[in-house]
PDB file of C-alpha atoms in Angstrom:
ATOM      1  CA  MET A 243      20.383  -9.065  -5.370  1.00 47.00           C
ATOM      2  CA  SER A 244      22.567  -6.592  -3.580  1.00 57.00           C
ATOM      3  CA  ASP A 245      24.836  -7.256  -0.632  1.00 71.00           C
ATOM      4  CA  GLU A 246      22.693  -5.037   1.612  1.00 83.00           C
ATOM      5  CA  LEU A 247      22.891  -5.763   5.354  1.00 89.00           C
ATOM      6  CA  VAL A 248      19.661  -6.396   7.240  1.00 91.00           C
ATOM      7  CA  ASP A 249      18.374  -7.441  10.657  1.00 90.00           C
ATOM      8  CA  VAL A 250      16.002 -10.412  10.646  1.00 90.00           C
ATOM      9  CA  LEU A 251      12.944 -10.383  12.920  1.00 90.00           C
ATOM     10  CA  ARG A 252      10.777 -13.408  13.705  1.00 89.00           C
ATOM     11  CA  TYR A 253       7.078 -13.101  14.471  1.00 87.00           C
ATOM     12  CA  ALA A 254       5.291 -16.122  15.958  1.00 83.00           C
ATOM     13  CA  ASP A 255       1.625 -15.874  15.072  1.00 74.00           C
ATOM     14  CA  GLY A 256      -1.261 -18.286  14.644  1.00 71.00           C
ATOM     15  CA  GLY A 257      -0.108 -19.209  11.153  1.00 73.00           C
ATOM     16  CA  GLY A 258       3.383 -20.209  12.264  1.00 80.00           C
ATOM     17  CA  LEU A 259       6.616 -18.296  12.014  1.00 84.00           C
ATOM     18  CA  ARG A 260       7.030 -15.227   9.832  1.00 84.00           C
ATOM     19  CA  TYR A 261      10.360 -13.565   9.116  1.00 86.00           C
ATOM     20  CA  VAL A 262      10.716  -9.872   8.346  1.00 87.00           C
ATOM     21  CA  THR A 263      13.840  -8.007   7.306  1.00 88.00           C
ATOM     22  CA  VAL A 264      14.570  -4.423   8.288  1.00 90.00           C
ATOM     23  CA  PRO A 265      17.636  -2.296   7.541  1.00 91.00           C
ATOM     24  CA  ALA A 266      20.664  -3.234   9.636  1.00 90.00           C
ATOM     25  CA  GLY A 267      20.543  -1.638  13.078  1.00 90.00           C
ATOM     26  CA  ASP A 268      16.760  -1.076  13.051  1.00 92.00           C
ATOM     27  CA  GLY A 269      15.805  -4.467  14.533  1.00 92.00           C
ATOM     28  CA  ASP A 270      16.120  -3.396  18.167  1.00 92.00           C
ATOM     29  CA  ARG A 271      14.099  -0.230  17.501  1.00 94.00           C
ATOM     30  CA  VAL A 272      11.291  -2.235  15.882  1.00 93.00           C
ATOM     31  CA  VAL A 273      11.219  -4.656  18.832  1.00 93.00           C
ATOM     32  CA  ALA A 274      11.196  -1.770  21.340  1.00 94.00           C
ATOM     33  CA  ALA A 275       8.347  -0.042  19.491  1.00 94.00           C
ATOM     34  CA  ALA A 276       6.324  -3.278  19.368  1.00 92.00           C
ATOM     35  CA  GLU A 277       6.928  -3.845  23.088  1.00 93.00           C
ATOM     36  CA  THR A 278       5.753  -0.299  23.863  1.00 94.00           C
ATOM     37  CA  ASP A 279       2.592  -0.842  21.788  1.00 92.00           C
ATOM     38  CA  ARG A 280       1.938  -4.161  23.554  1.00 89.00           C
ATOM     39  CA  ARG A 281       2.266  -2.506  26.977  1.00 91.00           C
ATOM     40  CA  ARG A 282      -0.066   0.299  25.892  1.00 93.00           C
ATOM     41  CA  GLN A 283      -2.663  -2.226  24.681  1.00 89.00           C
ATOM     42  CA  GLU A 284      -2.449  -4.147  27.962  1.00 88.00           C
ATOM     43  CA  ALA A 285      -2.887  -0.927  29.971  1.00 91.00           C
ATOM     44  CA  MET A 286      -5.945   0.069  27.936  1.00 92.00           C
ATOM     45  CA  ARG A 287      -7.418  -3.411  28.316  1.00 89.00           C
ATOM     46  CA  THR A 288      -6.882  -3.294  32.094  1.00 89.00           C
ATOM     47  CA  LEU A 289      -8.478   0.152  32.307  1.00 93.00           C
ATOM     48  CA  LEU A 290     -11.454  -1.029  30.256  1.00 91.00           C
ATOM     49  CA  LYS A 291     -11.861  -4.077  32.502  1.00 89.00           C
ATOM     50  CA  TRP A 292     -11.991  -1.943  35.662  1.00 91.00           C
ATOM     51  CA  VAL A 293     -14.396   0.566  34.097  1.00 93.00           C
ATOM     52  CA  VAL A 294     -16.771  -2.242  33.067  1.00 91.00           C
ATOM     53  CA  ILE A 295     -16.549  -3.843  36.525  1.00 89.00           C
ATOM     54  CA  ALA A 296     -17.257  -0.483  38.196  1.00 90.00           C
ATOM     55  CA  CYS A 297     -20.251   0.115  35.917  1.00 89.00           C
ATOM     56  CA  VAL A 298     -21.650  -3.359  36.607  1.00 88.00           C
ATOM     57  CA  LEU A 299     -21.261  -2.899  40.360  1.00 86.00           C
ATOM     58  CA  ALA A 300     -22.754   0.603  40.279  1.00 87.00           C
ATOM     59  CA  TYR A 301     -25.750  -0.620  38.263  1.00 86.00           C
ATOM     60  CA  GLU A 302     -26.392  -3.587  40.521  1.00 84.00           C
ATOM     61  CA  VAL A 303     -26.142  -1.504  43.708  1.00 81.00           C
ATOM     62  CA  ALA A 304     -28.011   1.592  42.492  1.00 85.00           C
ATOM     63  CA  VAL A 305     -30.664   0.148  40.190  1.00 85.00           C
ATOM     64  CA  ALA A 306     -31.098  -3.521  41.047  1.00 78.00           C
ATOM     65  CA  ASP A 307     -30.274  -3.021  44.757  1.00 80.00           C
ATOM     66  CA  ASP A 308     -28.494  -6.379  44.853  1.00 79.00           C
ATOM     67  CA  VAL A 309     -24.873  -6.261  46.019  1.00 80.00           C
ATOM     68  CA  VAL A 310     -24.366 -10.047  45.858  1.00 83.00           C
ATOM     69  CA  LEU A 311     -25.538 -10.282  42.249  1.00 83.00           C
ATOM     70  CA  GLY A 312     -23.307  -7.313  41.437  1.00 82.00           C
ATOM     71  CA  GLY A 313     -20.337  -9.120  42.951  1.00 84.00           C
ATOM     72  CA  PHE A 314     -21.039 -12.232  40.882  1.00 87.00           C
ATOM     73  CA  ALA A 315     -21.449 -10.131  37.749  1.00 86.00           C
ATOM     74  CA  ALA A 316     -18.157  -8.331  38.439  1.00 86.00           C
ATOM     75  CA  VAL A 317     -16.372 -11.662  38.872  1.00 89.00           C
ATOM     76  CA  ALA A 318     -17.928 -12.885  35.614  1.00 89.00           C
ATOM     77  CA  VAL A 319     -16.640  -9.789  33.800  1.00 88.00           C
ATOM     78  CA  ALA A 320     -13.148 -10.287  35.266  1.00 86.00           C
ATOM     79  CA  VAL A 321     -13.147 -13.948  34.202  1.00 88.00           C
ATOM     80  CA  GLY A 322     -14.360 -12.953  30.750  1.00 86.00           C
ATOM     81  CA  PHE A 323     -11.466 -10.540  30.359  1.00 83.00           C
ATOM     82  CA  ALA A 324      -8.992 -13.168  31.572  1.00 81.00           C
ATOM     83  CA  VAL A 325     -10.315 -15.834  29.202  1.00 82.00           C
ATOM     84  CA  GLY A 326     -10.560 -13.397  26.322  1.00 74.00           C
ATOM     85  CA  ASP A 327      -6.907 -12.374  26.603  1.00 70.00           C
ATOM     86  CA  ARG A 328      -5.591 -12.802  23.088  1.00 62.00           C
ATOM     87  CA  GLY A 329      -1.966 -13.183  24.045  1.00 62.00           C
ATOM     88  CA  THR A 330      -0.428 -10.007  22.681  1.00 60.00           C
ATOM     89  CA  ASP A 331       3.096 -11.428  22.962  1.00 64.00           C
ATOM     90  CA  ALA A 332       2.691 -12.704  19.399  1.00 67.00           C
ATOM     91  CA  THR A 333       2.788  -9.101  18.190  1.00 78.00           C
ATOM     92  CA  VAL A 334       6.314  -8.565  19.534  1.00 86.00           C
ATOM     93  CA  PRO A 335       9.039  -9.821  17.199  1.00 90.00           C
ATOM     94  CA  HIS A 336      12.394 -11.269  18.203  1.00 89.00           C
ATOM     95  CA  VAL A 337      15.659 -10.364  16.511  1.00 90.00           C
ATOM     96  CA  VAL A 338      17.079 -13.633  15.198  1.00 89.00           C
ATOM     97  CA  ALA A 339      19.989 -12.218  13.186  1.00 86.00           C
ATOM     98  CA  ARG A 340      21.778  -8.885  13.092  1.00 87.00           C
ATOM     99  CA  ASP A 341      23.762  -7.397  10.228  1.00 84.00           C
ATOM    100  CA  VAL A 342      23.412 -10.295   7.794  1.00 85.00           C
ATOM    101  CA  SER A 343      23.351  -9.934   4.031  1.00 84.00           C
ATOM    102  CA  ARG A 344      19.940 -10.180   2.425  1.00 77.00           C
ATOM    103  CA  GLU A 345      21.200 -13.032   0.211  1.00 74.00           C
ATOM    104  CA  GLU A 346      22.402 -15.004   3.245  1.00 70.00           C
ATOM    105  CA  HIS A 347      19.038 -14.519   4.964  1.00 64.00           C
ATOM    106  CA  VAL A 348      17.039 -15.742   1.967  1.00 62.00           C
ATOM    107  CA  THR A 349      19.290 -18.794   1.622  1.00 58.00           C
ATOM    108  CA  GLU A 350      18.879 -19.642   5.325  1.00 59.00           C
ATOM    109  CA  CYS A 351      15.094 -19.267   5.149  1.00 59.00           C
ATOM    110  CA  ASP A 352      14.923 -21.507   2.075  1.00 50.00           C
ATOM    111  CA  ALA A 353      16.947 -24.145   3.943  1.00 46.00           C
ATOM    112  CA  GLU A 354      14.669 -23.961   7.024  1.00 51.00           C
ATOM    113  CA  GLY A 355      11.554 -24.847   5.088  1.00 43.00           C
ATOM    114  CA  PRO A 356       8.210 -23.133   4.555  1.00 41.00           C
ATOM    115  CA  THR A 357       8.943 -19.809   6.227  1.00 43.00           C
ATOM    116  CA  SER A 358       8.497 -16.508   4.485  1.00 43.00           C
ATOM    117  CA  ALA A 359      10.865 -13.576   4.245  1.00 46.00           C
ATOM    118  CA  VAL A 360       9.005 -10.301   3.933  1.00 49.00           C
ATOM    119  CA  ASP A 361      10.629  -6.927   3.516  1.00 44.00           C
ATOM    120  CA  ALA A 362       9.409  -4.379   6.063  1.00 44.00           C
ATOM    121  CA  GLU A 363      10.651  -1.640   3.767  1.00 41.00           C
ATOM    122  CA  GLN A 364       7.734  -2.117   1.339  1.00 38.00           C
TER     123      GLN A 364
END
């Protein structure tokens, strides 16, 4: 193993914690890019929710001629979107170590237990 310096990122997903190494200094850029993607996904999800609600209301008013049923259907769609929120925070990593040697990182992960160190460079 070389004495290459890396930043260590931690992802918390459904399967537990996952550690990823990136070249030293790139950790903050990876986190910023993931945060930007998360915000973009949330904005698209919000837009989709409002488009679906508008379509449901328009259908109920124009075709079914029932404003009350349209209101209930719109509330049901909003609740469905709220319940179906998958929690996109898991896609944003956290920098847990900056400028550490790859050997030091692997040793620390082995000591912590069943976590995995994956190279993002692959």
